[in-house]
Short mmCIF file of C-alpha atoms and ligand atoms in Angstrom, two decimals:
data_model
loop_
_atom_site.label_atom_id
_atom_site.label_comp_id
_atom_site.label_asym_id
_atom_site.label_seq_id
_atom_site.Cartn_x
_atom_site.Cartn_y
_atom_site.Cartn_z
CA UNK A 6 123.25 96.15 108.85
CA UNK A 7 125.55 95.70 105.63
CA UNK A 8 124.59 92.76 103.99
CA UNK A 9 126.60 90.09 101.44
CA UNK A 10 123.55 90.35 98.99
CA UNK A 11 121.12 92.79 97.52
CA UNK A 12 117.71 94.09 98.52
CA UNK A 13 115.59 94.03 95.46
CA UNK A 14 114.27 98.10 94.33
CA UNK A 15 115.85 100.25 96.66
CA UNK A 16 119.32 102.16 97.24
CA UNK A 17 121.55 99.68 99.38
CA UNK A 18 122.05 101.98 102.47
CA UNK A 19 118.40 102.57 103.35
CA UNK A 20 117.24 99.19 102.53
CA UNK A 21 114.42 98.18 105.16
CA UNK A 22 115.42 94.23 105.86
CA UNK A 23 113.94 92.40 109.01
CA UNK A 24 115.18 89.41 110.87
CA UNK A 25 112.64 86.11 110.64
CA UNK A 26 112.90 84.18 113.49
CA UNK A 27 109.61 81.88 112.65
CA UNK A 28 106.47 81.63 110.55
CA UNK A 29 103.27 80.14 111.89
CA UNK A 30 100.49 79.96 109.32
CA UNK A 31 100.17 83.96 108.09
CA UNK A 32 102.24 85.43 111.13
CA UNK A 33 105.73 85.93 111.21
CA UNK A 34 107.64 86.16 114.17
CA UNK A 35 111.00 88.10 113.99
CA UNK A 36 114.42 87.16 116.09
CA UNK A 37 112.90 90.32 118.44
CA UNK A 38 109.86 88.94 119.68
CA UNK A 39 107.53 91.00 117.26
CA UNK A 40 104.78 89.08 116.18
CA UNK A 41 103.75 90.12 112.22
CA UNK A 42 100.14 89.25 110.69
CA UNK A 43 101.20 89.03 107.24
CA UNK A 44 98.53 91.69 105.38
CA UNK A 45 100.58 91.72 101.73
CA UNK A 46 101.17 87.82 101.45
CA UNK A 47 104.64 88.67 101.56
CA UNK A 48 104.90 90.27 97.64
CA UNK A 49 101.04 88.91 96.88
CA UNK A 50 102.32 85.33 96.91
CA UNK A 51 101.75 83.71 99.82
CA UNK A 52 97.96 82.91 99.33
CA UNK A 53 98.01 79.89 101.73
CA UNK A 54 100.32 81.19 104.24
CA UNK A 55 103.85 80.88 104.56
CA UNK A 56 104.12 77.19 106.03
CA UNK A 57 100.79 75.12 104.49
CA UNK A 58 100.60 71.57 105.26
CA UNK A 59 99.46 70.23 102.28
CA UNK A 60 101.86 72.11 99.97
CA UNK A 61 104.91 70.96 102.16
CA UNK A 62 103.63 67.65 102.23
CA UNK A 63 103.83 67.10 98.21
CA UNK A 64 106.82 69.08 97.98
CA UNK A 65 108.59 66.22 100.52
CA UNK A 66 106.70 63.40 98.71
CA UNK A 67 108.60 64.74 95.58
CA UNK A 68 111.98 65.30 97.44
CA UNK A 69 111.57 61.60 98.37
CA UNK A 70 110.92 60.05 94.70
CA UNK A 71 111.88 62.15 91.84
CA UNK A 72 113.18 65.21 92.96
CA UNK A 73 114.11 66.58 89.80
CA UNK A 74 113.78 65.88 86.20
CA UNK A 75 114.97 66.22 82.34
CA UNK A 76 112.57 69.45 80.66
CA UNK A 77 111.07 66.37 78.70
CA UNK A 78 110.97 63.82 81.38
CA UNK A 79 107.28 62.65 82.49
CA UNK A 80 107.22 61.66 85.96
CA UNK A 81 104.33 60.61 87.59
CA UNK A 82 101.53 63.13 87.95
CA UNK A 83 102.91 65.59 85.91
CA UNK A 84 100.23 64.80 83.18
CA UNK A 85 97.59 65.04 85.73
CA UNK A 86 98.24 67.80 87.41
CA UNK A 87 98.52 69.65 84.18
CA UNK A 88 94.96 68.74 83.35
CA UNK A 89 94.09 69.72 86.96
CA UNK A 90 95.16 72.77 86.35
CA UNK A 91 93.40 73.31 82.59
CA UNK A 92 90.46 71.97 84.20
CA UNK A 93 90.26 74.31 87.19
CA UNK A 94 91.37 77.72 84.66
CA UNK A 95 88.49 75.98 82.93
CA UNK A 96 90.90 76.31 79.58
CA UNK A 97 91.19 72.61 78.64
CA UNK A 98 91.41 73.36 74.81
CA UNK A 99 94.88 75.00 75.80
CA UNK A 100 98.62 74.49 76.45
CA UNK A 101 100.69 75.32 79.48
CA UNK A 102 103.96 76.14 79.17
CA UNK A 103 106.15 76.43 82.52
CA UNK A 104 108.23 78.46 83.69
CA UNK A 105 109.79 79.71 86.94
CA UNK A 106 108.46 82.72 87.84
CA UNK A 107 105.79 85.85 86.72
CA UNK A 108 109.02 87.69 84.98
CA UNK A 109 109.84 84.50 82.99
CA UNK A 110 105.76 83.17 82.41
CA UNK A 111 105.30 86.87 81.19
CA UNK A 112 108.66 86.87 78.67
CA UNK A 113 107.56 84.02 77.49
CA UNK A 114 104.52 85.21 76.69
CA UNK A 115 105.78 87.86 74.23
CA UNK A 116 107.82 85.68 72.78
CA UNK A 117 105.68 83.59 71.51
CA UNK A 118 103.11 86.10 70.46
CA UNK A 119 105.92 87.94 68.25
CA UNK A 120 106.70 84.58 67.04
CA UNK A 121 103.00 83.07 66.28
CA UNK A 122 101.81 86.61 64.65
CA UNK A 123 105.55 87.52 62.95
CA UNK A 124 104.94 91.07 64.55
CA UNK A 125 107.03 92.83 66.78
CA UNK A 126 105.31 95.67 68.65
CA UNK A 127 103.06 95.34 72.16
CA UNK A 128 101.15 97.31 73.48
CA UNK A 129 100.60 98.03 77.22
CA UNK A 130 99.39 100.44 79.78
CA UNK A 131 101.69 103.08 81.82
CA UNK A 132 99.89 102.07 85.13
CA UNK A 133 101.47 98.44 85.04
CA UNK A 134 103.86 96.32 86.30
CA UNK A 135 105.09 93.15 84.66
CA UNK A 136 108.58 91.62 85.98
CA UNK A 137 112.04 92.34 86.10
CA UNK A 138 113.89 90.63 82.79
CA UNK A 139 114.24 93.28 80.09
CA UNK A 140 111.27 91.86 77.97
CA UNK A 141 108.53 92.35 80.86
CA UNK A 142 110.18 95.47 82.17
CA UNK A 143 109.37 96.88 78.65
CA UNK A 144 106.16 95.73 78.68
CA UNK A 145 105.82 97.68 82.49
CA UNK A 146 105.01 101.45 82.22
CA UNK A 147 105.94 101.94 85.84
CA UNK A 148 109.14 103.98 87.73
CA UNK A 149 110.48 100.56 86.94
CA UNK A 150 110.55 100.85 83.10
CA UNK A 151 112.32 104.19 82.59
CA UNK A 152 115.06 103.36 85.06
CA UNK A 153 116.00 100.44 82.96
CA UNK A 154 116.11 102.35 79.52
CA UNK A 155 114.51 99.23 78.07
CA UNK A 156 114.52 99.11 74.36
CA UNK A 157 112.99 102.37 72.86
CA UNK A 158 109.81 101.12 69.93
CA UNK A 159 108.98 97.29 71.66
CA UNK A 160 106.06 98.46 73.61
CA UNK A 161 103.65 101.30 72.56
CA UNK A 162 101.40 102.70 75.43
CA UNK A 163 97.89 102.58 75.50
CA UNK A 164 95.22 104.69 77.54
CA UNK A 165 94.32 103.94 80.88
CA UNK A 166 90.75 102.01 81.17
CA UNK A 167 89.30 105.05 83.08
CA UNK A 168 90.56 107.53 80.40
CA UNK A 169 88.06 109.17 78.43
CA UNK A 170 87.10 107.66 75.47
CA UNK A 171 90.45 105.23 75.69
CA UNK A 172 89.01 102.51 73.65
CA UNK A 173 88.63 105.27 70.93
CA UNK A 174 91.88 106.21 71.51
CA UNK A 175 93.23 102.94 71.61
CA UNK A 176 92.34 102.57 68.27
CA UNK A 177 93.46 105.45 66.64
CA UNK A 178 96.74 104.15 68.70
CA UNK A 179 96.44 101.11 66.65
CA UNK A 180 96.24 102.72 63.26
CA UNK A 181 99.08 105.03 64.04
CA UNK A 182 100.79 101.98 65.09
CA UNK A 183 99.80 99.94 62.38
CA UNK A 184 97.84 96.82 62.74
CA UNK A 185 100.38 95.00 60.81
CA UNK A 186 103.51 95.74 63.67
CA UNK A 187 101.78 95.02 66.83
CA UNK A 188 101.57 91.50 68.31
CA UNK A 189 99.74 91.90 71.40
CA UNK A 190 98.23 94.00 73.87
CA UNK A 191 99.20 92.85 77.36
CA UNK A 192 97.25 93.98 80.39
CA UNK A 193 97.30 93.28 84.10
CA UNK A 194 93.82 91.78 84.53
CA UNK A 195 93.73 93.67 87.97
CA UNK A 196 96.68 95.52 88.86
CA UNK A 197 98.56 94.43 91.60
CA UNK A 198 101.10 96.85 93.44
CA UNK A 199 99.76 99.59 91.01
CA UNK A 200 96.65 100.58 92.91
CA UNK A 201 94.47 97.48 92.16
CA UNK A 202 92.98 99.27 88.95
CA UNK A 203 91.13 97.53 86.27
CA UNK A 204 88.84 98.15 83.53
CA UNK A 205 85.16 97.65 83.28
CA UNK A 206 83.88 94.36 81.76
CA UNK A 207 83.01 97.27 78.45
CA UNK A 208 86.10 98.10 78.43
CA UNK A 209 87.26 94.38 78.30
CA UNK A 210 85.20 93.82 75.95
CA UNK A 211 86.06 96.31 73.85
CA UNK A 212 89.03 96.06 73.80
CA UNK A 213 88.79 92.05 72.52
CA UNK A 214 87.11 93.04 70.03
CA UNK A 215 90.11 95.62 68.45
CA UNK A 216 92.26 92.12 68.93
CA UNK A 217 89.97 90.58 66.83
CA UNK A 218 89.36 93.24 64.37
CA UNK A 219 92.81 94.06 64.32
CA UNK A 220 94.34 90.24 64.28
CA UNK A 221 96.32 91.25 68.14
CA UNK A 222 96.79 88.66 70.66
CA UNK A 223 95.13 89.22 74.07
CA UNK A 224 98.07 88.31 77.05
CA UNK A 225 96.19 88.65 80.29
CA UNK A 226 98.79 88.88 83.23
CA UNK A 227 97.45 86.89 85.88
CA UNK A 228 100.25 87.04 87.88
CA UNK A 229 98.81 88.35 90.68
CA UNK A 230 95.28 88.02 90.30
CA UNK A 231 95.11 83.93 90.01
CA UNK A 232 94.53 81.61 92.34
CA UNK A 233 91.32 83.07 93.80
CA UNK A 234 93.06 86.39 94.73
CA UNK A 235 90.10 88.71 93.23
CA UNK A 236 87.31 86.62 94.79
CA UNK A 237 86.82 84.53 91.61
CA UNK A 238 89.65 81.74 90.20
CA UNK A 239 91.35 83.87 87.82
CA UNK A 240 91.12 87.46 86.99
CA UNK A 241 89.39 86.45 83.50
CA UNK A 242 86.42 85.13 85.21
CA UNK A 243 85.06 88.58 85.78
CA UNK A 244 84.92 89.60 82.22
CA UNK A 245 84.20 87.50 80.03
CA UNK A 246 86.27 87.58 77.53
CA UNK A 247 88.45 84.95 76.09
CA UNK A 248 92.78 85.61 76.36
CA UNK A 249 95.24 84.09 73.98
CA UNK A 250 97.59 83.67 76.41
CA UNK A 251 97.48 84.22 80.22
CA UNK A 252 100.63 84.32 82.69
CA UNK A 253 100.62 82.98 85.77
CA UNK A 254 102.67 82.60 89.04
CA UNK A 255 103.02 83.71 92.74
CA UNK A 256 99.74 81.66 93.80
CA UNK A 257 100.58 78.72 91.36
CA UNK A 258 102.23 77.62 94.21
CA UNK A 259 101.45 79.80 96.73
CA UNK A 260 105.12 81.03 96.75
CA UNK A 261 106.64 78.05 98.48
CA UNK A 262 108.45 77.22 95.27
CA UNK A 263 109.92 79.47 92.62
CA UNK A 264 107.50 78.45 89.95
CA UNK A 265 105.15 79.85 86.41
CA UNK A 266 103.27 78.92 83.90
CA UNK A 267 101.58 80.74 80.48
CA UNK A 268 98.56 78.95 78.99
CA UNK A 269 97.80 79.44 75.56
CA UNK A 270 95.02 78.82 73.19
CA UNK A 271 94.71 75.95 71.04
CA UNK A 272 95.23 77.88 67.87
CA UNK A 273 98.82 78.85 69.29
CA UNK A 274 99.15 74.83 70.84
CA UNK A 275 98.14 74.10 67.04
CA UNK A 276 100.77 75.86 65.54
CA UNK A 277 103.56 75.00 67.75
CA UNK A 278 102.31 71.34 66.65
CA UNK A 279 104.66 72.12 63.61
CA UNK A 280 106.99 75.18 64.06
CA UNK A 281 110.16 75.25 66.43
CA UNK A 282 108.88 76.25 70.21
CA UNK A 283 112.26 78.46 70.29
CA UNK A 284 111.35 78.73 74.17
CA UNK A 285 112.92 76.95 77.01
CA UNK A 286 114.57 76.68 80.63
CA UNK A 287 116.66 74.22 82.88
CA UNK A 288 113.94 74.19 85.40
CA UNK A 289 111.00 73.33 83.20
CA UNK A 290 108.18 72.18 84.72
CA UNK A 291 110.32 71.25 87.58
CA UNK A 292 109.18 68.39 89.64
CA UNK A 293 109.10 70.43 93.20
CA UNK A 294 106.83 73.24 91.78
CA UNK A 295 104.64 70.74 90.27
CA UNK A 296 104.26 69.18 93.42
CA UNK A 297 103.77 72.61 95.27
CA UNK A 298 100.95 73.18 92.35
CA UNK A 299 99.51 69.91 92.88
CA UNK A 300 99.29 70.81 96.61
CA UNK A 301 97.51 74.19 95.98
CA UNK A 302 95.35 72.59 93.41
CA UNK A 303 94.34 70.09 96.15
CA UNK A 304 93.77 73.59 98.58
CA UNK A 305 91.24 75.34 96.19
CA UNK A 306 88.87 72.88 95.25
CA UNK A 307 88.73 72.00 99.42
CA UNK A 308 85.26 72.95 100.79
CA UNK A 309 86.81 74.03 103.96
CA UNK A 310 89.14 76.66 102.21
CA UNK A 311 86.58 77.78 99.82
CA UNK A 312 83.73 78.52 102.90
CA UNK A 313 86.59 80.52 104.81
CA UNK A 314 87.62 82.43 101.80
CA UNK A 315 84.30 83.63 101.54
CA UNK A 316 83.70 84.05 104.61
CA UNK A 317 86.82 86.35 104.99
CA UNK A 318 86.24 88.38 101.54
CA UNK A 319 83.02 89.36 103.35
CA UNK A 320 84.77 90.56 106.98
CA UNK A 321 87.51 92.40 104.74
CA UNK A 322 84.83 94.84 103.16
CA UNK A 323 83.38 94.71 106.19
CA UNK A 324 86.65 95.91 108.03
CA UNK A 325 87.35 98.64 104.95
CA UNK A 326 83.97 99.87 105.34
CA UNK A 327 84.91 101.24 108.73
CA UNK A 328 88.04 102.68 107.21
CA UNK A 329 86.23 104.54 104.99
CA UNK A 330 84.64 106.64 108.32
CA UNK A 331 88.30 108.04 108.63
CA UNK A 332 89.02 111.37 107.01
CA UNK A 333 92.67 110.38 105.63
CA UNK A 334 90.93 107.69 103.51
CA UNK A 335 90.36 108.88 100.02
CA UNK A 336 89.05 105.76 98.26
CA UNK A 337 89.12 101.92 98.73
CA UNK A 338 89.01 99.94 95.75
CA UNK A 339 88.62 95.66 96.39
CA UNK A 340 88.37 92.73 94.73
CA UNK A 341 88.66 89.90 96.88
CA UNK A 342 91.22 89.74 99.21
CA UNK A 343 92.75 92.49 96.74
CA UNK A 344 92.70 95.97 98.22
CA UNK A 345 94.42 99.57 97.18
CA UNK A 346 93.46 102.45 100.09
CA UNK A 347 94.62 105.92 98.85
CA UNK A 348 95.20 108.08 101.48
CA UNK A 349 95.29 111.75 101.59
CA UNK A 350 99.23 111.55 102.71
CA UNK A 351 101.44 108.79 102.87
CA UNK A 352 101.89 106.95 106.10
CA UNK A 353 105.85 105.38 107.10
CA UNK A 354 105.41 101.94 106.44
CA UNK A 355 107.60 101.39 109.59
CA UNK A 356 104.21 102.49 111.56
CA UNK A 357 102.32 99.82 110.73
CA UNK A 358 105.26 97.56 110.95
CA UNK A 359 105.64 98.57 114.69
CA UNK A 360 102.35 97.74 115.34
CA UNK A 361 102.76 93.96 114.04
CA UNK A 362 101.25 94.26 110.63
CA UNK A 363 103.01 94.03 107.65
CA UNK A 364 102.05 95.67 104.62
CA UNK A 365 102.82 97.46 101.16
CA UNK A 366 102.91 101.08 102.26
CA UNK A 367 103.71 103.50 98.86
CA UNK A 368 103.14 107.58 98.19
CA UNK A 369 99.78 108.15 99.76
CA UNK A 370 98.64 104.53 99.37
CA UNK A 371 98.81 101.45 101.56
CA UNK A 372 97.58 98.15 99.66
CA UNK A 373 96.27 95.06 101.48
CA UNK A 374 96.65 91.36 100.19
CA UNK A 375 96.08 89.12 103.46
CA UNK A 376 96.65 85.23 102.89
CA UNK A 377 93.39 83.58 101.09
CA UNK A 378 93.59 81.44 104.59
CA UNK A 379 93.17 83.80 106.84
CA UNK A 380 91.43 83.59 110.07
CA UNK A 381 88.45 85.93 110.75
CA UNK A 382 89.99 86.71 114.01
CA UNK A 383 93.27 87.25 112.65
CA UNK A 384 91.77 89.54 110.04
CA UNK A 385 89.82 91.45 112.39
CA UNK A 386 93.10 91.79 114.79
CA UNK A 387 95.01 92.96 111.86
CA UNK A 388 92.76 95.44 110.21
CA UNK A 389 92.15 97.06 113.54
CA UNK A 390 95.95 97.57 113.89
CA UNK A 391 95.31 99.33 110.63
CA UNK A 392 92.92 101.13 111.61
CA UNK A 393 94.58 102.51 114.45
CA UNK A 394 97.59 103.29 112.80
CA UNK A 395 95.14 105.39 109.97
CA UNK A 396 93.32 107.16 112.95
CA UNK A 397 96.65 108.05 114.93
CA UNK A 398 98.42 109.81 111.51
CA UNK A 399 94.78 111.95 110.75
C1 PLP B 404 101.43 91.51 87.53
C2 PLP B 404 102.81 90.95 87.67
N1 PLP B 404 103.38 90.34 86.62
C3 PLP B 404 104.62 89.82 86.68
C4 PLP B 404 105.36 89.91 87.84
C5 PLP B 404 106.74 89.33 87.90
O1 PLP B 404 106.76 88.22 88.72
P1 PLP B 404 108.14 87.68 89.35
O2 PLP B 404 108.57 88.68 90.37
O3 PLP B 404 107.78 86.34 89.91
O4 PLP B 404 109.11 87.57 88.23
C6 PLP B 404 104.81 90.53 88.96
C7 PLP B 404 105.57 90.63 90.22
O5 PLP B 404 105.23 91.30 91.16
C8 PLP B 404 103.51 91.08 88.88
O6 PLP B 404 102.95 91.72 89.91
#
């Protein structure tokens, strides 16, 4: 079908598209009759579904009164919802600044770290991905990056965390680099559509402590891995270590409005108390995605949610433990409802697809990020499908 607009990554003439006829909780119907369970949350957004209650409900609340609003207007609950959401990223000596998407929270995010330290060069990992704007797509190491010919000497690569001896490396990186050039290092916590790789907590670790030694801001990239994604809140919370500034969006508000936000530390809040924050949008902190965050803040700290969630993280490696028993499975890795199978060839996505789940299908990989509210027996349903889709293409 030729279309009036563009499909996002792909050549125009094969791009896949699908017809949406309805949405009912994390199933989409299409104008065919096919009934989807949603298995990616869309593109790793759609934590609460595609149609939750109490997210719609504040969104319409905030249609009704103040539906949108000056960058430096304070309409009601935008205070308190801020501090709602310091409080639950357990961060309340921070900032937030907002913005409307992961692209924008992430270019943002350099920005101000080349500002606060006066130095110019990050420093990222190949295996990444980190939005589309030239900024982040510098900062990305994927396909994405070269394609773009983004500016040759911003970003300097570092070792993967699984490299041998990388944090060694990383350091001699450093001093080839020179301490005094780099800003940052930015680093998915957990990657998302790159194979849901992360380092150990060591490595973590370790690599904080070059920041430190070396006077380089930490950026975690939360973008995907917030909002109880990995089965903690945030990504951070599994390693203990302490970011300078973390981007966030997708989840923020479970994708029902375009919406971001970066947090930084109180030494960068302090500073800003007196230099020019050279950093702004139209939509800032705009009054619908506040209200969509307000709603998904209300969803996460519900007991309800948080006994399914568990409940489901527990079926899903329950569910990939049988996949394992299949000989085109080469390894699982999981964290949460996060999940990257490598297979030993790469399966048409449209297979899945025709068997009512949808999915990210890549090169010899198929990755699974089901809704945070999914049903046991939808999960079960759905990674059966899977399952016999994996046992059928042996
Ligand atoms: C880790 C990560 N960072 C940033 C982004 C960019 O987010 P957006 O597409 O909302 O600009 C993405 C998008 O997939 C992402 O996965």
């Amino acid at each position: 079908m030729k279309l009036p607009y563009y499909i996002s990554w792909t050549k125009q003439k094969d791009a896949a598209s699908f017809e949406i006829a309805s949405v009912d909780g994390v199933t989409i119907t299409t104008t065919d009759g096919l009934r989807l369970i949603d298995m990616t949350s869309i593109s790793y957004q759609a934590h609460f579904g595609h149609n939750h209650p109490t997210i719609i409900k504040h969104i319409k609340e905030q249609l009704d009164t103040i539906p949108m609003s000056s960058p430096k207007g304070i309409y009601p609950h935008k205070n308190e919802t801020t501090y709602k959401l310091l409080q639950y990223m357990k961060k309340e000596d921070g900032k937030i600044f907002y913005t409307t998407g992961g692209a924008e929270s992430v270019e943002n995010a350099l920005k101000m770290a080349r500002d606060f330290t006066k130095k110019k060069i990050v420093l990222a990992r190949s295996n990444s991905y980190h939005g589309a704007t030239l900024g982040a797509l510098s900062a990305t190491g994927d396909w994405r990056n070269p394609a773009h010919m983004t500016p040759e000497g911003w970003v300097v690569r570092i070792p993967e965390p699984n490299e041998k001896e990388a944090l060694k490396k990383t350091r001699e990186i450093i001093l080839q680099t020179g301490a005094e050039n780099i800003a940052a290092i930015i680093i998915e916590t957990i990657t998302g559509g790159n194979g849901v790789y992360s380092g150990t907590k060591e490595w973590w670790q370790g690599l904080k402590k070059l920041c430190v030694e070396f006077n380089i801001l930490l950026i975690m990239d939360e973008v995907v891995c917030g909002f109880e994604r990995t089965g903690l809140s945030f990504g951070y919370m599994h390693y203990d270590v302490e970011p300078d500034l973390i981007c966030l969006a997708k989840g923020i508000t479970g994708g029902m409005i375009p919406f971001g936000a970066v947090w930084t530390s109180k030494k960068i809040a302090d500073y800003y108390e007196d230099n020019i924050l050279c950093c702004g949008l139209t939509n800032y902190a705009h009054p619908l995605g506040m209200a969509a965050m307000r709603g998904v803040l209300e969803i996460v700290h519900d007991k309800k949610f948080q006994e399914n969630l568990k409940h489901v993280e527990n079926i899903f490696k329950i569910e990939l433990e049988k996949l394992k028993s299949l000989s085109i499975v080469k390894e699982i890795r999981v964290h949460g409802l996060l999940c990257a199978i490598d297979l030993k060839k790469t399966i048409d996505g449209k297979k899945f697809f025709q068997k009512g789940i949808y999915l990210v299908s890549q090169t010899n990989r198929i990755i699974l990020v089901p809704p945070l509210v999914i049903t046991e027996s939808l999960l079960t349903e759905g990674m059966g499908k899977v399952y016999e889709v994996l046992e059928e293409n042996l």
